[in-house]
Amino acid sequence: MAGHETARTVQTRKLHLMVSALGITLTVGAPLFGAHAQSTPRDAGKGSHRHAPRAMRRVPHAVSGEDGSDAGEAITVNSARRAFSFSKAQHEADSVTHISADTLVNRGVFDVKGLQRVAPNVTIQSMNGTGTTNFFIRGIGFNDFTQNNMSSVMTYIDDVAFPLSTMMSGQMFDLSNVDVIPGPVGFTHGMADTGGEVSLHTNDPTSDWHGGVTEDIASYARSRTDLFISGPIARNLSFRIAGQTVHGGGWQYDPQNHTHLGNANDGALRAKIKWTPDAHTTIKLTGHWMQDDDQVVTGRPVLGFVASQPIPQLGYQQAEWSLRPQFAQKIGRSASLMPSEHNTLWGADLNMSHDFGKVTLSTISAYETERVGEFTDQDATALSTGDTYRNIVANVFSQEVRLHNSSASDRLQWDVGAFYNRTRMLQNYYFDFTDYLPQRGYLSETAFRSTQQSISEYGHISYRLPYNVTLFGGLNHTLDQRALIGLSTVHFGINDKQFNNESTLSAQVSGVLGVQWQATKGTLLYFKASKGFKPGGFTANNTVSQAQLAPFEPETVLAFEAGFKSDLIPNRLRLNAAAFYDDYHGQQVVGTFLVPNYGPLSQIVNAPKSEIWGFETTIEAHPLPHVFLTQNLGWERGTYQVFNNIDRGKTNAYFAKTGIWQGFYDSFAGVDSGIPKLTLNGEADYRSDVFTRYNVEGGVDWMYRDSQAITPGGVGVYRLPTYFLLGAHLTFRPKNGPWSVTAYASNILNRQYAETAGNASTTYFYIPGPPRFIGGRMSLAY
């Protein structure tokens, strides 16, 4: 009995035995919280096998090694500790950025916006400081201020598609790793798209007991608590429950009454059950819930459009907002409400797979829902000229079925599958323009229902030729139908406008063709050409004219990419690089619609022809003992070739001078599309043993972003300035103990910068980024 207890204790405790003299790493059980509970040391990570030719994917049900497949009870001994993660991905013909859980923690990435700090040519920004997030990869993305359309960059959690980006809020906890995938997608799974994917992978249940808690406390009374527990329920049946709660951190304040703004107040839970009835079958059931009551960051006005209403002169951390009691009563919220979210998100998915020997069948069924209540002050002043409240009730159902060959050693690899998606939404959009006189001076509500459903069929094939050459190709056919139903706008006390229903139907074929050559054991070269497709949709915000509801058309992109991956000096120097050119047709951009005697309103339109080109590199180096370096570099350039639209800068300037709204139309042919040209981010770490029994890891990280135009051809205040951020961290832990202590700082130089920008009726404003934060983190895991 005593011997049994000793074995059990050894099995369930996390042990790290590092024998530096022999260069051996032995891992038993799960690592500290924040890393993948089934992974072997730093080289582990799930992720990219879905996105590359099947010839390079892992064998199903294999015992874990580098690929991060399930290995809760495995013991892995490596003859030499690897300096770099994701070595299997070095043999895949893509330019995916794979980000480990350790990297996310060290760089302070706890929400999806932070991913732009760890990947090249990536822009992820909130919409006017709200919980709605817009994604751009290599300049391809979608600024969805009406929150009722599909993004150009699809988001996934554990292979489940999230076509409404707000549903991703609060999901960045208990992660295994994250993949950022550029270029057209949808040939091996999921939905077709033009810009790529952001794919989150969460930790799976383990077959033995593990648990942990992390407490993070930082400036402005911010606290973040993470916890998990994982273990067996019965034979071949295990579970995992993880949660996170975040509070405080509000760094803005109103100079009139010194009320603080920006405090977090949210909590999330995720539960998984994993059943493996036999060696060939895996069934996973996941449910999640998230309550988001965060306050939002309010903008700082930088330009006023109405001469009689001068904009306030505010310090960097100062902000103004307003809420009239009449407006609070209309939206059914307290008169003391501050700019904030009141969102409830929940969903569930069932993922099943069975290996029949020659082929493997997998299915994913998912249901996601959101209830959003969002109050923002979109003039960023104490006047009621753009106070906004949005109610959203939406749900998404998706079903995917995939069939592929089981053996990764076959020369011929193939995938076929189908994906179905259905979305239903009800939205009410309230505005308070009471102080905007004489142009408006009223309360208004725009309400509508929207429906969407699509089905896509896809197939992918690859064949390995002699001399380590592999040819691959894939096709996707998508049929998408969308409708905007019963839209009305009420100007309370003035009029009630009813608008005709609108609908749009699109069907297209997209595809990919490519070749890869494993020139040496450590060097891969590849080239591919692909066509991406994204359906159209509707602009449905403050609607006063039927013309505003005309659907925008689908967009397509013909993308070319050439690249290489190389471990130039094994365990010492890794260099990956890719160059790309995108021929863009019907690019969906935020343009301007001018309503006579009312003013300009944002409207999503199509730029008939544009192009984007650039390159990106990732360098990982281990030049000296204990020293580890990572550097991402992205350079891109985009220009419109055929695009005519209102020049909002000239139009606003003319109104400020004359009080008359007159549209100034310009051709934007040859005009820079405004994407940040240069992005740099990286990290330098020092890892060493101290006092024989302990380990210390310290490092600095950095991020540089070039200027970004928010409107087509934007100059002056319509272009966000460049900025540079610096961070640092220091972690101390015992080699064989369950705890760790970390001190860290972000924005050490306390830079004042703008993350994004927007405009409402009377002002153009910047959304400022957070100032310096200094914090500490304590973790305990077993």
JSON list of C-alpha atoms in Angstrom, two decimals, residues 435-547:
[
{"chain": "A", "resi": 435, "resn": "ASP", "atom": "CA", "xyz": [-26.54, 68.89, -27.56]},
{"chain": "A", "resi": 436, "resn": "TYR", "atom": "CA", "xyz": [-25.81, 68.74, -31.28]},
{"chain": "A", "resi": 437, "resn": "LEU", "atom": "CA", "xyz": [-27.78, 71.84, -32.31]},
{"chain": "A", "resi": 438, "resn": "PRO", "atom": "CA", "xyz": [-29.21, 72.85, -34.68]},
{"chain": "A", "resi": 439, "resn": "GLN", "atom": "CA", "xyz": [-28.23, 69.87, -36.89]},
{"chain": "A", "resi": 440, "resn": "ARG", "atom": "CA", "xyz": [-29.86, 67.11, -34.82]},
{"chain": "A", "resi": 441, "resn": "GLY", "atom": "CA", "xyz": [-30.75, 67.72, -31.19]},
{"chain": "A", "resi": 442, "resn": "TYR", "atom": "CA", "xyz": [-32.66, 64.48, -30.54]},
{"chain": "A", "resi": 443, "resn": "LEU", "atom": "CA", "xyz": [-32.52, 60.95, -29.21]},
{"chain": "A", "resi": 444, "resn": "SER", "atom": "CA", "xyz": [-32.65, 58.18, -31.80]},
{"chain": "A", "resi": 445, "resn": "GLU", "atom": "CA", "xyz": [-32.79, 54.40, -32.10]},
{"chain": "A", "resi": 446, "resn": "THR", "atom": "CA", "xyz": [-31.89, 52.17, -35.05]},
{"chain": "A", "resi": 447, "resn": "ALA", "atom": "CA", "xyz": [-33.11, 48.58, -34.72]},
{"chain": "A", "resi": 448, "resn": "PHE", "atom": "CA", "xyz": [-32.85, 45.59, -37.05]},
{"chain": "A", "resi": 449, "resn": "ARG", "atom": "CA", "xyz": [-32.67, 41.82, -37.35]},
{"chain": "A", "resi": 450, "resn": "SER", "atom": "CA", "xyz": [-30.12, 40.03, -39.47]},
{"chain": "A", "resi": 451, "resn": "THR", "atom": "CA", "xyz": [-29.89, 36.44, -40.66]},
{"chain": "A", "resi": 452, "resn": "GLN", "atom": "CA", "xyz": [-27.01, 34.60, -42.27]},
{"chain": "A", "resi": 453, "resn": "GLN", "atom": "CA", "xyz": [-26.22, 31.08, -43.31]},
{"chain": "A", "resi": 454, "resn": "SER", "atom": "CA", "xyz": [-23.47, 29.58, -45.39]},
{"chain": "A", "resi": 455, "resn": "ILE", "atom": "CA", "xyz": [-22.22, 26.20, -46.46]},
{"chain": "A", "resi": 456, "resn": "SER", "atom": "CA", "xyz": [-18.80, 25.39, -47.82]},
{"chain": "A", "resi": 457, "resn": "GLU", "atom": "CA", "xyz": [-17.19, 22.25, -49.19]},
{"chain": "A", "resi": 458, "resn": "TYR", "atom": "CA", "xyz": [-13.42, 21.91, -49.25]},
{"chain": "A", "resi": 459, "resn": "GLY", "atom": "CA", "xyz": [-10.74, 19.47, -50.29]},
{"chain": "A", "resi": 460, "resn": "HIS", "atom": "CA", "xyz": [-6.97, 19.41, -50.02]},
{"chain": "A", "resi": 461, "resn": "ILE", "atom": "CA", "xyz": [-4.39, 17.01, -51.44]},
{"chain": "A", "resi": 462, "resn": "SER", "atom": "CA", "xyz": [-0.61, 16.73, -51.32]},
{"chain": "A", "resi": 463, "resn": "TYR", "atom": "CA", "xyz": [1.84, 14.26, -52.85]},
{"chain": "A", "resi": 464, "resn": "ARG", "atom": "CA", "xyz": [5.45, 13.71, -51.83]},
{"chain": "A", "resi": 465, "resn": "LEU", "atom": "CA", "xyz": [7.73, 13.24, -54.84]},
{"chain": "A", "resi": 466, "resn": "PRO", "atom": "CA", "xyz": [11.31, 11.98, -54.82]},
{"chain": "A", "resi": 467, "resn": "TYR", "atom": "CA", "xyz": [14.07, 14.32, -53.65]},
{"chain": "A", "resi": 468, "resn": "ASN", "atom": "CA", "xyz": [11.90, 15.67, -50.82]},
{"chain": "A", "resi": 469, "resn": "VAL", "atom": "CA", "xyz": [9.60, 17.68, -53.11]},
{"chain": "A", "resi": 470, "resn": "THR", "atom": "CA", "xyz": [5.91, 17.88, -52.24]},
{"chain": "A", "resi": 471, "resn": "LEU", "atom": "CA", "xyz": [3.13, 19.28, -54.41]},
{"chain": "A", "resi": 472, "resn": "PHE", "atom": "CA", "xyz": [-0.11, 20.42, -52.79]},
{"chain": "A", "resi": 473, "resn": "GLY", "atom": "CA", "xyz": [-3.39, 22.05, -53.71]},
{"chain": "A", "resi": 474, "resn": "GLY", "atom": "CA", "xyz": [-6.87, 22.68, -52.40]},
{"chain": "A", "resi": 475, "resn": "LEU", "atom": "CA", "xyz": [-10.30, 24.03, -53.29]},
{"chain": "A", "resi": 476, "resn": "ASN", "atom": "CA", "xyz": [-13.17, 25.61, -51.37]},
{"chain": "A", "resi": 477, "resn": "HIS", "atom": "CA", "xyz": [-16.67, 26.35, -52.62]},
{"chain": "A", "resi": 478, "resn": "THR", "atom": "CA", "xyz": [-18.75, 28.69, -50.46]},
{"chain": "A", "resi": 479, "resn": "LEU", "atom": "CA", "xyz": [-22.41, 29.67, -50.74]},
{"chain": "A", "resi": 480, "resn": "ASP", "atom": "CA", "xyz": [-23.38, 32.53, -48.41]},
{"chain": "A", "resi": 481, "resn": "GLN", "atom": "CA", "xyz": [-26.78, 34.19, -47.90]},
{"chain": "A", "resi": 482, "resn": "ARG", "atom": "CA", "xyz": [-27.42, 37.25, -45.69]},
{"chain": "A", "resi": 483, "resn": "ALA", "atom": "CA", "xyz": [-30.41, 39.47, -45.01]},
{"chain": "A", "resi": 484, "resn": "LEU", "atom": "CA", "xyz": [-31.14, 42.68, -43.11]},
{"chain": "A", "resi": 485, "resn": "ILE", "atom": "CA", "xyz": [-34.74, 42.65, -41.91]},
{"chain": "A", "resi": 486, "resn": "GLY", "atom": "CA", "xyz": [-37.11, 45.23, -40.44]},
{"chain": "A", "resi": 487, "resn": "LEU", "atom": "CA", "xyz": [-34.61, 48.04, -40.01]},
{"chain": "A", "resi": 488, "resn": "SER", "atom": "CA", "xyz": [-36.11, 51.21, -38.61]},
{"chain": "A", "resi": 489, "resn": "THR", "atom": "CA", "xyz": [-34.80, 54.48, -37.21]},
{"chain": "A", "resi": 490, "resn": "VAL", "atom": "CA", "xyz": [-36.81, 56.45, -34.65]},
{"chain": "A", "resi": 491, "resn": "HIS", "atom": "CA", "xyz": [-36.00, 60.10, -33.96]},
{"chain": "A", "resi": 492, "resn": "PHE", "atom": "CA", "xyz": [-37.94, 60.34, -30.71]},
{"chain": "A", "resi": 493, "resn": "GLY", "atom": "CA", "xyz": [-40.52, 63.13, -30.83]},
{"chain": "A", "resi": 494, "resn": "ILE", "atom": "CA", "xyz": [-39.74, 63.88, -34.48]},
{"chain": "A", "resi": 495, "resn": "ASN", "atom": "CA", "xyz": [-40.30, 60.98, -36.90]},
{"chain": "A", "resi": 496, "resn": "ASP", "atom": "CA", "xyz": [-40.17, 57.23, -37.39]},
{"chain": "A", "resi": 497, "resn": "LYS", "atom": "CA", "xyz": [-38.50, 55.87, -40.53]},
{"chain": "A", "resi": 498, "resn": "GLN", "atom": "CA", "xyz": [-39.05, 52.34, -41.82]},
{"chain": "A", "resi": 499, "resn": "PHE", "atom": "CA", "xyz": [-36.69, 50.91, -44.41]},
{"chain": "A", "resi": 500, "resn": "ASN", "atom": "CA", "xyz": [-36.98, 48.11, -46.95]},
{"chain": "A", "resi": 501, "resn": "ASN", "atom": "CA", "xyz": [-35.35, 44.75, -46.28]},
{"chain": "A", "resi": 502, "resn": "GLU", "atom": "CA", "xyz": [-32.06, 44.06, -47.99]},
{"chain": "A", "resi": 503, "resn": "SER", "atom": "CA", "xyz": [-30.43, 40.74, -48.87]},
{"chain": "A", "resi": 504, "resn": "THR", "atom": "CA", "xyz": [-27.33, 39.48, -50.62]},
{"chain": "A", "resi": 505, "resn": "LEU", "atom": "CA", "xyz": [-26.30, 36.09, -52.01]},
{"chain": "A", "resi": 506, "resn": "SER", "atom": "CA", "xyz": [-22.80, 35.12, -53.08]},
{"chain": "A", "resi": 507, "resn": "ALA", "atom": "CA", "xyz": [-21.11, 31.94, -54.24]},
{"chain": "A", "resi": 508, "resn": "GLN", "atom": "CA", "xyz": [-17.48, 31.52, -55.24]},
{"chain": "A", "resi": 509, "resn": "VAL", "atom": "CA", "xyz": [-14.67, 29.02, -55.51]},
{"chain": "A", "resi": 510, "resn": "SER", "atom": "CA", "xyz": [-11.31, 29.70, -53.89]},
{"chain": "A", "resi": 511, "resn": "GLY", "atom": "CA", "xyz": [-8.17, 27.59, -53.97]},
{"chain": "A", "resi": 512, "resn": "VAL", "atom": "CA", "xyz": [-4.47, 27.09, -53.36]},
{"chain": "A", "resi": 513, "resn": "LEU", "atom": "CA", "xyz": [-1.60, 25.53, -55.35]},
{"chain": "A", "resi": 514, "resn": "GLY", "atom": "CA", "xyz": [1.96, 25.17, -54.13]},
{"chain": "A", "resi": 515, "resn": "VAL", "atom": "CA", "xyz": [5.22, 23.29, -53.93]},
{"chain": "A", "resi": 516, "resn": "GLN", "atom": "CA", "xyz": [7.67, 22.73, -51.09]},
{"chain": "A", "resi": 517, "resn": "TRP", "atom": "CA", "xyz": [11.21, 21.39, -51.11]},
{"chain": "A", "resi": 518, "resn": "GLN", "atom": "CA", "xyz": [13.01, 20.07, -48.05]},
{"chain": "A", "resi": 519, "resn": "ALA", "atom": "CA", "xyz": [16.42, 21.04, -49.40]},
{"chain": "A", "resi": 520, "resn": "THR", "atom": "CA", "xyz": [18.28, 19.88, -46.31]},
{"chain": "A", "resi": 521, "resn": "LYS", "atom": "CA", "xyz": [17.27, 18.45, -42.97]},
{"chain": "A", "resi": 522, "resn": "GLY", "atom": "CA", "xyz": [17.04, 21.96, -41.58]},
{"chain": "A", "resi": 523, "resn": "THR", "atom": "CA", "xyz": [16.01, 23.99, -44.64]},
{"chain": "A", "resi": 524, "resn": "LEU", "atom": "CA", "xyz": [12.59, 24.18, -46.33]},
{"chain": "A", "resi": 525, "resn": "LEU", "atom": "CA", "xyz": [11.72, 26.29, -49.37]},
{"chain": "A", "resi": 526, "resn": "TYR", "atom": "CA", "xyz": [8.19, 26.80, -50.67]},
{"chain": "A", "resi": 527, "resn": "PHE", "atom": "CA", "xyz": [5.99, 28.76, -53.05]},
{"chain": "A", "resi": 528, "resn": "LYS", "atom": "CA", "xyz": [2.22, 28.94, -53.21]},
{"chain": "A", "resi": 529, "resn": "ALA", "atom": "CA", "xyz": [-0.52, 30.88, -54.97]},
{"chain": "A", "resi": 530, "resn": "SER", "atom": "CA", "xyz": [-3.99, 31.10, -53.48]},
{"chain": "A", "resi": 531, "resn": "LYS", "atom": "CA", "xyz": [-7.30, 32.85, -53.97]},
{"chain": "A", "resi": 532, "resn": "GLY", "atom": "CA", "xyz": [-9.34, 33.95, -50.97]},
{"chain": "A", "resi": 533, "resn": "PHE", "atom": "CA", "xyz": [-13.00, 34.86, -50.72]},
{"chain": "A", "resi": 534, "resn": "LYS", "atom": "CA", "xyz": [-15.09, 36.73, -48.16]},
{"chain": "A", "resi": 535, "resn": "PRO", "atom": "CA", "xyz": [-18.84, 37.41, -48.53]},
{"chain": "A", "resi": 536, "resn": "GLY", "atom": "CA", "xyz": [-20.41, 40.86, -48.49]},
{"chain": "A", "resi": 537, "resn": "GLY", "atom": "CA", "xyz": [-22.74, 42.37, -45.91]},
{"chain": "A", "resi": 538, "resn": "PHE", "atom": "CA", "xyz": [-24.44, 45.53, -44.67]},
{"chain": "A", "resi": 539, "resn": "THR", "atom": "CA", "xyz": [-23.75, 48.80, -42.91]},
{"chain": "A", "resi": 540, "resn": "ALA", "atom": "CA", "xyz": [-26.48, 49.17, -40.30]},
{"chain": "A", "resi": 541, "resn": "ASN", "atom": "CA", "xyz": [-25.59, 51.89, -37.82]},
{"chain": "A", "resi": 542, "resn": "ASN", "atom": "CA", "xyz": [-27.23, 55.36, -37.56]},
{"chain": "A", "resi": 543, "resn": "THR", "atom": "CA", "xyz": [-29.42, 54.92, -40.64]},
{"chain": "A", "resi": 544, "resn": "VAL", "atom": "CA", "xyz": [-31.35, 57.86, -42.10]},
{"chain": "A", "resi": 545, "resn": "SER", "atom": "CA", "xyz": [-31.40, 56.91, -45.79]},
{"chain": "A", "resi": 546, "resn": "GLN", "atom": "CA", "xyz": [-32.27, 53.72, -47.70]},
{"chain": "A", "resi": 547, "resn": "ALA", "atom": "CA", "xyz": [-29.11, 54.19, -49.74]}
]
